[in-house]
Coordinates of C-alpha atoms in Angstrom, one line a residue:
M1 CA -9.6 -6.3 8.9
N2 CA -7.9 -9.6 10.1
F3 CA -5.9 -10.1 6.8
L4 CA -4.5 -6.3 7.3
K5 CA -3.4 -7.4 11.0
K6 CA -1.6 -10.5 9.9
I7 CA 0.0 -8.0 7.1
Y8 CA 0.8 -5.1 9.5
Y9 CA 2.3 -7.7 12.2
K10 CA 4.1 -9.7 9.4
A11 CA 6.0 -6.6 8.1
A12 CA 6.7 -5.2 11.4
P13 CA 10.1 -5.7 12.6
C14 CA 11.4 -8.5 14.9
W15 CA 11.8 -6.8 17.8
W16 CA 8.0 -5.5 17.5
G17 CA 7.1 -8.0 20.2
E18 CA 9.6 -8.4 22.5
G19 CA 9.2 -8.9 26.5
A20 CA 7.4 -6.3 28.2
N21 CA 10.6 -5.0 30.4
G22 CA 11.5 -2.8 27.7
E23 CA 7.8 -1.6 26.5
N24 CA 8.2 2.3 26.9
E25 CA 11.7 1.9 25.1
L26 CA 10.1 0.0 22.2
I27 CA 7.2 2.6 22.3
R28 CA 9.6 5.2 21.1
Y29 CA 10.7 2.6 18.2
R30 CA 7.2 1.6 17.1
R31 CA 6.0 5.1 16.7
L32 CA 9.2 6.1 15.0
W33 CA 9.0 2.9 12.3
K34 CA 5.3 3.9 12.0
N35 CA 6.3 7.4 11.1
S36 CA 8.7 6.7 8.8
V37 CA 6.5 4.1 7.0
F38 CA 3.9 6.5 6.9
L39 CA 5.9 9.7 5.9
L40 CA 7.7 7.5 3.0
S41 CA 4.6 6.0 1.7
T42 CA 3.2 9.4 1.3
F43 CA 6.1 11.0 -0.3
C44 CA 6.6 8.2 -2.5
L45 CA 2.7 7.0 -3.6
L46 CA 1.2 10.3 -3.7
P47 CA 3.3 11.4 -6.7
L48 CA 2.5 8.0 -8.4
I49 CA -1.3 8.1 -7.5
V50 CA -1.2 11.8 -8.7
M51 CA 0.3 10.9 -12.2
T52 CA -2.0 7.6 -12.4
A53 CA -4.9 10.1 -11.7
V54 CA -3.9 12.5 -14.9
N55 CA -2.6 9.8 -16.9
Y56 CA -6.4 8.0 -16.3
S57 CA -8.3 11.6 -17.2
Q58 CA -5.5 11.8 -20.5
Y59 CA -6.1 8.5 -22.1
R60 CA -9.6 8.6 -21.5
R61 CA -10.1 11.8 -22.8
A62 CA -7.5 10.9 -25.7
L63 CA -9.8 7.8 -26.3
R64 CA -12.6 9.2 -25.9
H65 CA -11.8 11.8 -28.8
E66 CA -10.3 9.1 -30.9
T67 CA -14.0 7.3 -30.6
I68 CA -15.9 10.1 -31.2
Q69 CA -13.9 11.9 -33.8
P70 CA -14.2 9.5 -37.1
L71 CA -18.2 9.6 -35.8
S72 CA -18.3 13.2 -36.1
Q73 CA -16.4 12.8 -39.6
Q74 CA -18.6 10.4 -40.8
T75 CA -21.6 12.4 -40.0
A76 CA -20.6 15.6 -41.6
I77 CA -19.7 13.6 -44.5
M78 CA -22.9 12.1 -45.0
K79 CA -24.5 15.5 -44.2
R80 CA -22.8 17.5 -46.9
G81 CA -23.6 14.2 -49.5
L82 CA -27.0 13.8 -48.5
E83 CA -27.8 17.8 -48.6
F84 CA -25.8 17.7 -51.9
L85 CA -28.1 15.2 -53.2
L86 CA -31.2 16.8 -52.2
E87 CA -30.3 20.5 -53.4
E88 CA -28.9 19.3 -56.5
R89 CA -32.4 17.6 -57.6
R90 CA -34.3 20.4 -56.1
F91 CA -32.0 22.8 -58.2
A92 CA -32.7 20.8 -61.5
L93 CA -36.5 21.1 -60.7
N94 CA -36.5 24.5 -60.3
F95 CA -34.6 25.0 -63.4
L96 CA -37.2 23.2 -65.2
V97 CA -40.1 25.5 -63.6
Q98 CA -37.9 28.2 -64.5
E99 CA -37.0 27.5 -68.2
K100 CA -40.2 25.6 -69.2
T101 CA -43.6 26.9 -69.6
I102 CA -46.4 24.7 -68.6
S103 CA -48.0 23.8 -72.0
E104 CA -44.2 22.3 -72.4
L105 CA -44.5 20.9 -69.2
T106 CA -48.0 19.6 -69.5
D107 CA -47.2 17.8 -72.9
P108 CA -46.9 14.3 -72.3
Q109 CA -44.2 13.6 -74.4
K110 CA -42.1 16.8 -73.4
L111 CA -42.5 15.7 -70.2
A112 CA -41.5 11.9 -70.5
A113 CA -38.8 13.4 -72.7
T114 CA -37.5 15.3 -69.7
L115 CA -38.0 12.5 -66.8
Q116 CA -35.5 10.3 -69.0
N117 CA -33.4 13.4 -69.1
L118 CA -33.3 14.0 -65.2
K119 CA -32.8 10.3 -64.6
R120 CA -29.6 10.1 -67.2
S121 CA -28.6 13.2 -65.7
F122 CA -28.8 12.9 -62.0
G123 CA -30.8 9.5 -61.1
G124 CA -33.4 8.4 -58.5
F125 CA -36.4 10.2 -60.2
I126 CA -39.2 8.0 -60.3
D127 CA -41.9 10.1 -61.5
L128 CA -42.5 13.6 -62.6
G129 CA -45.7 15.4 -62.6
V130 CA -47.4 18.8 -62.8
I131 CA -50.1 19.9 -60.1
D132 CA -51.9 23.2 -60.8
S133 CA -53.0 25.8 -57.9
K134 CA -55.8 23.9 -57.1
G135 CA -53.9 20.9 -56.3
R136 CA -55.0 18.8 -59.4
Q137 CA -51.9 16.7 -61.1
I138 CA -52.8 18.0 -64.9
S139 CA -49.7 16.6 -66.0
Y140 CA -47.9 12.8 -65.0
E141 CA -45.2 10.7 -66.1
G142 CA -43.9 7.8 -64.2
P143 CA -45.4 4.5 -63.3
Y144 CA -48.3 5.0 -61.1
E145 CA -52.0 5.9 -62.4
L146 CA -51.9 9.6 -60.4
L147 CA -53.0 12.0 -63.9
D148 CA -56.3 14.1 -61.9
R149 CA -55.2 13.1 -58.6
N150 CA -55.8 16.0 -55.9
Y151 CA -53.5 17.0 -53.2
A152 CA -55.1 19.9 -52.5
D153 CA -55.4 18.9 -48.9
Q154 CA -52.3 17.4 -48.4
D155 CA -49.9 19.1 -46.3
W156 CA -46.7 18.7 -48.9
F157 CA -49.1 21.1 -51.3
H158 CA -49.5 23.8 -48.9
E159 CA -45.8 23.4 -47.7
V160 CA -44.7 24.4 -51.4
N161 CA -47.3 26.7 -52.0
L162 CA -45.8 28.5 -48.9
R163 CA -42.5 28.4 -49.0
G164 CA -41.9 27.8 -53.1
A165 CA -39.8 24.4 -52.8
Y166 CA -40.2 21.7 -50.5
V167 CA -38.6 18.5 -49.6
S168 CA -41.5 16.2 -47.9
D169 CA -40.7 13.4 -45.2
M170 CA -41.9 9.8 -45.9
F171 CA -45.5 9.5 -46.5
T172 CA -47.8 6.8 -48.4
G173 CA -50.0 9.0 -50.2
Y174 CA -52.5 7.7 -53.4
R175 CA -49.6 5.3 -53.7
N176 CA -50.1 3.4 -50.1
F177 CA -46.6 2.7 -49.8
P178 CA -43.4 5.4 -48.5
H179 CA -42.3 7.7 -50.5
F180 CA -40.9 11.1 -50.4
V181 CA -41.4 13.8 -52.9
I182 CA -39.2 17.3 -54.5
A183 CA -41.5 20.2 -55.2
V184 CA -41.1 23.6 -56.7
K185 CA -43.6 26.2 -57.2
S186 CA -43.8 28.3 -60.6
E187 CA -43.0 32.0 -59.1
E188 CA -44.2 33.8 -62.0
I189 CA -48.1 33.8 -62.2
Q190 CA -48.8 34.6 -58.3
H191 CA -52.4 33.7 -58.4
N192 CA -52.1 30.9 -61.3
F193 CA -49.2 29.2 -60.3
F194 CA -48.3 25.7 -60.5
V195 CA -46.3 23.0 -58.7
L196 CA -43.6 20.3 -60.5
R197 CA -43.5 17.4 -58.3
A198 CA -40.8 14.5 -58.8
T199 CA -40.9 11.3 -56.2
I200 CA -37.4 10.2 -55.4
D201 CA -35.9 7.1 -55.4
M202 CA -35.4 5.8 -51.7
E203 CA -32.8 3.2 -52.6
M204 CA -30.8 6.0 -53.7
L205 CA -30.5 7.7 -49.9
N206 CA -30.1 3.8 -48.6
Q207 CA -27.2 3.1 -51.1
R208 CA -25.6 6.4 -49.9
I209 CA -26.2 5.7 -46.2
H210 CA -24.9 2.3 -46.4
S211 CA -21.8 3.4 -48.2
L212 CA -20.3 4.3 -45.0
S213 CA -17.7 2.6 -43.6
L214 CA -19.0 1.7 -40.0
K215 CA -18.4 -1.0 -37.5
P216 CA -20.5 -4.3 -37.4
S217 CA -22.0 -2.6 -34.0
S218 CA -23.2 0.7 -35.8
D219 CA -26.4 1.4 -37.1
A220 CA -27.5 4.2 -39.9
F221 CA -30.0 5.7 -40.7
L222 CA -32.4 8.9 -41.0
I223 CA -35.7 9.9 -38.9
N224 CA -37.9 12.6 -39.5
Q225 CA -38.4 15.6 -37.2
K226 CA -40.9 14.1 -35.5
G227 CA -39.0 10.6 -34.9
F228 CA -40.5 8.8 -37.6
M229 CA -38.1 6.1 -39.4
Q230 CA -37.4 7.3 -42.9
T231 CA -35.0 4.7 -44.2
P232 CA -34.9 0.7 -42.6
S233 CA -32.5 0.5 -39.6
V234 CA -31.0 -3.0 -38.2
N235 CA -31.9 -2.3 -34.6
H236 CA -34.5 0.5 -34.6
G237 CA -37.6 -0.4 -36.6
N238 CA -38.8 -0.4 -40.4
V239 CA -40.0 2.9 -42.3
M240 CA -42.2 5.2 -40.6
Q241 CA -42.2 3.7 -37.7
K242 CA -41.6 5.4 -34.3
C243 CA -38.0 5.3 -33.7
A244 CA -37.1 4.5 -30.2
I245 CA -34.5 7.0 -29.9
P246 CA -35.6 10.4 -28.9
V247 CA -35.3 13.3 -31.5
P248 CA -31.8 15.0 -30.2
P249 CA -31.7 18.5 -30.1
Y250 CA -30.9 20.5 -33.3
S251 CA -27.9 22.0 -34.0
D252 CA -26.4 23.4 -37.2
S253 CA -23.3 21.1 -37.2
S254 CA -22.6 17.1 -36.5
E255 CA -22.8 16.3 -32.8
V256 CA -21.8 13.0 -31.2
V257 CA -23.3 12.3 -27.7
E258 CA -23.0 9.4 -25.4
Q259 CA -26.4 8.4 -23.6
A260 CA -28.3 5.0 -22.2
G261 CA -31.1 3.3 -24.0
E262 CA -34.0 2.0 -22.3
N263 CA -32.1 -1.1 -20.8
G264 CA -29.5 1.2 -19.5
H265 CA -27.7 0.1 -22.0
P266 CA -24.8 3.0 -23.3
Y267 CA -24.3 4.1 -27.0
F268 CA -23.1 6.9 -28.9
L269 CA -25.7 8.8 -31.0
A270 CA -23.9 11.0 -34.1
Y271 CA -26.2 12.7 -35.8
S272 CA -26.7 15.6 -38.3
Y273 CA -29.9 17.5 -39.4
I274 CA -29.9 17.9 -43.5
Q275 CA -30.8 21.5 -44.5
Q276 CA -33.9 22.2 -46.3
S277 CA -35.3 19.0 -45.6
P278 CA -37.1 16.8 -43.1
F279 CA -34.4 14.6 -42.2
I280 CA -31.9 13.8 -39.5
F281 CA -28.9 11.6 -40.6
M282 CA -27.9 9.4 -37.2
V283 CA -25.4 6.6 -36.6
V284 CA -25.8 4.8 -33.5
T285 CA -22.9 2.7 -32.3
D286 CA -22.6 0.6 -28.9
S287 CA -20.0 1.9 -26.9
S288 CA -19.2 -1.0 -25.1
E289 CA -17.7 -2.0 -28.2
L290 CA -15.8 0.8 -28.4
N291 CA -15.0 1.0 -24.9
K292 CA -13.1 -2.4 -25.2
S293 CA -10.0 -0.9 -25.8
W294 CA -10.2 1.6 -23.0
F295 CA -11.2 -1.0 -20.1
A296 CA -7.9 -2.8 -21.2
L297 CA -5.6 0.0 -21.0
R298 CA -7.7 0.9 -17.8
R299 CA -6.9 -2.5 -16.5
E300 CA -3.3 -2.2 -17.4
L301 CA -3.2 1.4 -15.9
F302 CA -4.9 -0.5 -12.3
L303 CA -2.4 -3.2 -12.8
F304 CA 0.7 -1.0 -13.1
L305 CA -0.3 0.8 -10.4
I306 CA -1.5 -1.8 -7.8
L307 CA 1.9 -3.7 -8.5
S308 CA 4.0 -0.4 -7.7
V309 CA 2.3 0.4 -5.0
I310 CA 3.2 -3.6 -3.7
V311 CA 6.9 -3.1 -4.7
I312 CA 7.3 0.6 -3.1
L313 CA 5.7 -0.5 0.3
I314 CA 7.8 -3.8 0.5
L315 CA 11.1 -1.3 -0.3
I316 CA 9.4 1.3 2.5
V317 CA 8.8 -1.4 5.0
A318 CA 12.2 -3.1 4.4
T319 CA 14.3 0.2 4.5
A320 CA 12.2 1.8 7.4
T321 CA 12.7 -2.1 9.4
Y322 CA 16.4 -1.7 8.6
L323 CA 17.1 1.9 9.8
V324 CA 15.1 1.7 12.7
S325 CA 16.7 -1.2 13.8
R326 CA 20.1 0.2 13.3
V327 CA 19.0 3.3 15.1
R328 CA 18.1 0.7 18.1
E329 CA 21.0 -1.0 18.1
A330 CA 23.0 2.2 18.2
D331 CA 20.9 3.3 21.0
Q332 CA 21.4 0.2 23.1
K333 CA 25.3 0.1 22.5
R334 CA 25.4 3.8 23.3
A335 CA 23.6 3.3 26.5
A336 CA 25.6 0.2 27.4
L337 CA 28.8 2.5 26.9
F338 CA 27.4 4.9 29.0
H339 CA 26.4 2.5 31.5
E340 CA 29.8 0.9 31.3
M341 CA 31.4 4.4 31.9
E342 CA 29.3 5.1 34.4
Y343 CA 30.2 1.9 36.1
T344 CA 33.8 2.1 35.6
N345 CA 33.6 5.5 37.0
K346 CA 31.8 4.6 40.3
M347 CA 34.2 1.6 40.8
A348 CA 37.3 3.8 40.4
S349 CA 35.7 6.2 43.0
I350 CA 34.8 3.2 45.2
G351 CA 38.3 1.6 44.9
R352 CA 39.8 5.2 46.1
L353 CA 37.7 5.2 49.0
A354 CA 37.8 1.7 50.2
S355 CA 41.9 2.0 49.6
G356 CA 41.5 4.8 52.0
V357 CA 39.3 3.6 54.6
A358 CA 41.1 0.2 54.9
H359 CA 44.8 1.7 55.2
E360 CA 43.1 4.1 57.7
I361 CA 41.3 1.2 59.6
N362 CA 44.0 -1.0 59.6
N363 CA 46.6 0.8 61.9
P364 CA 44.0 1.3 64.8
L365 CA 43.0 -2.2 64.4
A366 CA 46.9 -3.7 64.4
I367 CA 47.1 -1.6 67.6
I368 CA 43.8 -2.6 68.9
N369 CA 44.4 -6.4 67.6
E370 CA 47.8 -6.0 69.7
K371 CA 46.3 -4.7 72.6
A372 CA 43.8 -7.4 73.0
G373 CA 46.1 -10.2 72.5
L374 CA 48.5 -8.8 74.9
M375 CA 45.6 -8.3 77.5
K376 CA 44.7 -12.1 76.6
D377 CA 48.1 -13.1 77.6
L378 CA 48.5 -11.3 80.9
L379 CA 44.9 -12.9 82.0
T380 CA 46.3 -16.3 80.8
L381 CA 49.3 -16.1 83.1
S382 CA 47.9 -14.4 85.7
G383 CA 46.2 -16.1 88.7
I384 CA 42.8 -16.5 89.3
F385 CA 40.5 -13.5 90.4
P386 CA 37.3 -12.3 90.0
H387 CA 35.6 -11.8 86.6
K388 CA 38.5 -13.7 84.9
E389 CA 36.9 -15.8 82.6
R390 CA 34.6 -12.8 81.5
L391 CA 37.5 -10.7 81.1
E392 CA 39.0 -13.5 78.6
A393 CA 35.8 -13.4 76.9
F394 CA 35.6 -9.8 76.6
A395 CA 39.2 -10.3 75.0
E396 CA 38.2 -13.2 72.5
S397 CA 35.4 -10.9 71.2
I398 CA 37.7 -8.1 70.9
L399 CA 39.9 -10.4 68.7
H400 CA 37.2 -12.0 66.8
S401 CA 35.9 -8.5 66.1
V402 CA 39.3 -7.2 64.6
E403 CA 39.9 -10.3 62.6
R404 CA 36.5 -9.8 60.6
C405 CA 37.6 -6.4 60.0
R406 CA 40.5 -7.2 58.8
T407 CA 38.6 -9.2 56.6
I408 CA 36.7 -6.7 55.2
T409 CA 39.4 -4.1 54.9
H410 CA 41.6 -7.1 53.2
R411 CA 38.8 -7.5 50.7
L412 CA 38.5 -3.5 50.4
L413 CA 42.2 -3.4 49.6
G414 CA 41.9 -6.6 47.4
F415 CA 38.6 -4.6 45.7
A416 CA 40.7 -1.4 45.2
K417 CA 43.9 -3.4 43.8
H418 CA 44.8 -3.6 40.5
M419 CA 46.5 -6.9 39.9
D420 CA 47.8 -7.9 36.8
L421 CA 46.6 -11.0 35.0
S422 CA 49.1 -14.0 35.2
L423 CA 47.9 -16.0 32.1
E424 CA 48.8 -20.0 32.1
T425 CA 46.7 -22.9 31.1
V426 CA 43.6 -23.9 32.9
N427 CA 41.7 -26.8 32.8
L428 CA 38.2 -25.2 33.9
A429 CA 36.6 -28.8 35.3
N430 CA 39.1 -28.9 37.7
L431 CA 39.8 -25.6 38.6
I432 CA 35.8 -25.9 39.6
A433 CA 36.4 -29.1 41.7
E434 CA 39.2 -27.6 43.2
V435 CA 37.0 -24.7 44.3
L436 CA 34.5 -27.0 45.5
G437 CA 37.2 -28.8 47.5
F438 CA 37.3 -25.6 49.6
L439 CA 33.7 -26.0 50.6
E440 CA 33.4 -29.9 50.6
K441 CA 32.7 -29.8 54.6
E442 CA 30.2 -27.4 54.3
A443 CA 28.3 -29.0 51.6
S444 CA 28.7 -32.5 53.6
Y445 CA 27.5 -31.1 56.7
R446 CA 24.6 -29.5 55.2
N447 CA 24.1 -32.4 52.9
L448 CA 23.9 -30.7 49.5
R449 CA 23.9 -32.1 46.4
I450 CA 26.3 -30.5 44.1
S451 CA 26.8 -31.7 40.1
I452 CA 29.3 -31.1 37.5
R453 CA 28.4 -31.6 33.9
E454 CA 30.2 -31.0 31.0
L455 CA 27.6 -30.8 27.7
N456 CA 30.5 -31.2 24.9
E457 CA 34.1 -31.2 25.2
I458 CA 35.5 -28.2 27.1
P459 CA 38.7 -26.9 25.6
L460 CA 41.6 -25.8 28.2
I461 CA 41.7 -22.1 27.9
Q462 CA 44.0 -19.3 28.5
S463 CA 43.4 -17.4 31.6
D464 CA 44.3 -16.4 34.8
R465 CA 44.2 -19.3 37.4
S466 CA 43.8 -17.7 40.8
Q467 CA 41.3 -14.8 39.6
L468 CA 39.1 -17.9 38.4
Q469 CA 39.4 -19.6 41.5
Q470 CA 38.2 -16.2 43.3
V471 CA 35.5 -15.8 40.7
F472 CA 33.8 -19.3 40.9
L473 CA 34.5 -19.1 44.7
N474 CA 32.4 -15.8 45.1
I475 CA 29.3 -17.3 43.3
V476 CA 29.3 -20.9 44.5
N477 CA 29.6 -19.3 48.0
N478 CA 26.6 -17.2 46.8
A479 CA 24.7 -20.5 46.0
F480 CA 25.8 -21.9 49.5
A481 CA 24.5 -18.8 50.9
A482 CA 21.1 -19.1 48.9
V483 CA 20.2 -23.0 49.3
E484 CA 18.5 -24.2 52.5
E485 CA 19.7 -27.8 54.2
G486 CA 19.6 -30.6 51.4
G487 CA 19.7 -27.8 48.5
R488 CA 21.2 -28.6 44.8
I489 CA 23.7 -26.9 42.9
D490 CA 24.4 -27.7 39.1
I491 CA 27.6 -26.6 37.8
E492 CA 27.3 -27.0 33.6
L493 CA 30.1 -26.2 31.4
K494 CA 29.9 -26.0 27.5
K495 CA 31.8 -24.9 24.6
E496 CA 29.8 -22.2 22.9
N497 CA 32.3 -21.6 19.8
D498 CA 35.4 -21.8 18.8
S499 CA 36.3 -18.5 20.8
F500 CA 34.5 -18.9 24.2
V501 CA 33.1 -21.6 26.7
S502 CA 30.4 -21.0 29.2
I503 CA 29.6 -22.3 32.7
D504 CA 26.0 -21.9 34.4
I505 CA 26.1 -22.4 38.3
A506 CA 22.4 -23.0 39.2
D507 CA 21.1 -23.3 42.5
N508 CA 17.4 -24.1 43.9
G509 CA 17.6 -21.2 46.7
C510 CA 15.7 -18.5 47.5
G511 CA 16.4 -16.6 44.3
I512 CA 16.6 -12.7 44.1
P513 CA 13.5 -10.5 43.7
E514 CA 13.1 -8.9 40.4
E515 CA 14.0 -5.7 41.4
Y516 CA 16.9 -6.4 42.8
I517 CA 18.5 -8.2 39.9
Q518 CA 20.1 -5.0 38.2
H519 CA 21.9 -3.7 41.6
I520 CA 23.6 -7.0 42.3
F521 CA 26.7 -6.3 40.6
E522 CA 26.7 -2.7 42.1
P523 CA 29.7 -2.4 45.0
F524 CA 28.2 -2.6 48.8
F525 CA 24.7 -3.9 47.3
T526 CA 23.8 -6.8 49.6
T527 CA 20.7 -8.7 50.5
K528 CA 22.5 -10.5 53.2
K529 CA 21.8 -7.9 55.8
S530 CA 24.1 -8.2 58.7
Y531 CA 26.6 -10.6 57.2
G532 CA 27.3 -9.1 53.8
T533 CA 29.4 -6.4 52.4
G534 CA 28.4 -6.3 49.4
L535 CA 31.8 -6.5 47.5
G536 CA 31.7 -10.2 46.3
L537 CA 29.7 -10.2 43.1
S538 CA 31.3 -6.4 42.4
I539 CA 34.5 -8.0 42.7
T540 CA 33.7 -11.1 40.4
Y541 CA 31.7 -8.8 37.7
G542 CA 35.4 -6.8 37.5
I543 CA 37.5 -10.1 37.4
V544 CA 35.5 -11.4 34.5
Q545 CA 35.2 -8.2 32.6
K546 CA 39.2 -7.8 32.9
L547 CA 39.6 -11.5 31.9
G548 CA 37.7 -10.7 28.6
G549 CA 34.5 -12.4 29.7
R550 CA 31.1 -11.7 30.8
I551 CA 28.7 -12.6 33.2
G552 CA 25.1 -12.7 33.6
V553 CA 22.0 -13.8 35.9
Q554 CA 18.8 -15.1 35.8
S555 CA 16.5 -15.7 39.0
K556 CA 13.2 -15.9 39.8
A557 CA 12.3 -15.7 43.6
G558 CA 11.5 -18.8 45.7
E559 CA 12.7 -20.8 42.6
G560 CA 16.3 -20.1 42.2
T561 CA 19.2 -18.6 40.6
T562 CA 21.9 -19.4 37.3
F563 CA 24.6 -17.4 37.3
T564 CA 26.4 -17.8 33.6
V565 CA 30.2 -16.8 33.0
T566 CA 31.5 -17.0 29.8
L567 CA 35.1 -16.8 29.1
P568 CA 37.4 -16.5 25.9
I569 CA 39.2 -19.7 25.1
D570 CA 42.0 -17.3 25.0
K571 CA 42.4 -14.0 26.8
S572 CA 45.5 -13.2 24.8
I573 CA 43.4 -13.3 21.5
S574 CA 40.5 -12.0 22.7
G575 CA 42.2 -8.7 23.8

C-alpha cells in the first residue's frame, strides 16, 4: 500500500500539495484530476482488458483443440485398425467353420495346412484348435501340448457357446503365460457343435500400437473393460496388471478428456472402445508438455496487457495533469482579470468621488483658513484683553486643522488625478537615497538603522522619477510608522533578469496581521486608526501598475514586513 501511495503522489501534479491557503480551491482541481484519470482509465483500459480476456479464451480453445484433435484422430485411426485386425481374423475362422467339415478340421495334416495358410494370408496366428461341444480339444496344431485339454469350465468357452463368436481378453490358461484367443462356433449342429479356436500373437497388436507417431511423453496401450493391462505400458504397468487409470465411460466414438492422476499431475486421456472385443485402446499424454506452448503464449499475452496498461496509464496521467493544470492556470488568470477589473472600477468610482469631495471641501476650507488667519492677525494687533491667548490658541488650532484637511484633500485630488508619465533615466540607488534624505532627521531622532544594499549590478532604468519618489516615500513612511525606536529597515536592490529589477524594503516592525494583507492596497483601508487616510498604499499600487511593474508584500505579525517592488528596466519597451 505504501508503494502504491508513493506512486500515486509521484504521479500527481506539482500543485497537489501546495499551501493550505488555497486548500478549498485545490480540492476542486484534485477531484477533477481524479475523475479525469478514472474516466479515461475506464474508457481506455476496459476495452483492452475485455479484448485480452476474449483473446485469452479464444487462444486457449484453439490451442486445446490443436492439442486434442490429433489425439482424437490417432485414437480413431487405431480403433479402426484394431477392429479391422480382429474382425479380419474372426471372419477367416468363421469362413473355415462354414466351408470345412469337422472331419476336415480334425485331420491333423489338413489342420496344419490350414494354419499355415492363415499365417501366410493374415499373419498373427499362433495355433489352431478344434473343441467339441463338451469342451475337449479334439484337434490341435501349434507349439503347445494342448490336445485333449478340456475348456468346459473356462469363461471363453461359455461365451463362444452363447454368442457364436468371441474375442477373449488376456488370460494365462494351460500355457501359464498371457495370451488371448478368437473362437467361433459351428452353427450347423445345435447340440453337437464344435468350436474353432485360434491364439493370436500379441506382438502383432503391440507393433500396430507402437506404429503410432506419438510424442515422447505419450504412452499407448490396451486395457480390458475391468481395467487390467492387455499390452505392456511404459508408465502404467505390465500385462495383466491393474491399470492405475480408471476405466473410462463407454463411448461409440473416440474421446479425449483431461484429468488428474493420483499425484494431482494433469494429463490427457484419449480412449476408444474396440467393438466386439473386451479391449479399450488408450493414449495417455502429459498435458504439461502440451501446455508449454500455451503457457508461453499466455505469458506473452499478460506481458503485453501489463505493458499496455502501464503505457496507457502514463499517458492518461500526463494528459490529465496537463489539461487540469491548464484549466487551473486559465481559472487563475480569469480570477486575476476579474479582480483587476473590479479594482479598476472601484478605483475609478473612488477617484470620481474623491475629486468631487475634495473640490467641495476646498472652497469652505479656503474661507475658514482666510477667516481664521484674519482673526489671528486681529488678535495679534489688538491690545491686551482677557482670554487673548486662549483665542489665539483657538485660531492656531483652526489653522492647523485646516492645513490637515488641505493635506487630505490634496491627496484625494492626487489619488483622482490622472498624471501623465514623464520617462527619464533613473538611478534607483540614488533615487532611494534621496527619498531617505527626506526622512533623515526623523531616522536620526528615533535612532533607526537603515541600510541599502545592491545584490548585483543594477542597471539604469527608464521610468518616471517623481512618481517613483512617491512610491518609495509611501513605503518607507509606512516602515517608519511600523518600527519602534531603534528599529531596522533594510533595502535591497536586485536585477531579476534582462527586463526587470526588484527592490525589497523590509522592516522589523509590528507586521501586518494575515487577515489584513489582502486589503492593504484597497483605498481607505488603514490600520493606523486616527491618523491614517488609507490612500498611501492604494496610490502606490496604482503608480507601480502604471509604471508597468508589480508590488507584493510578505508580513508576519510581530516580526516585520517586506514590500517588493518589481519595475521594468525600460518602461517604453514593457508598455
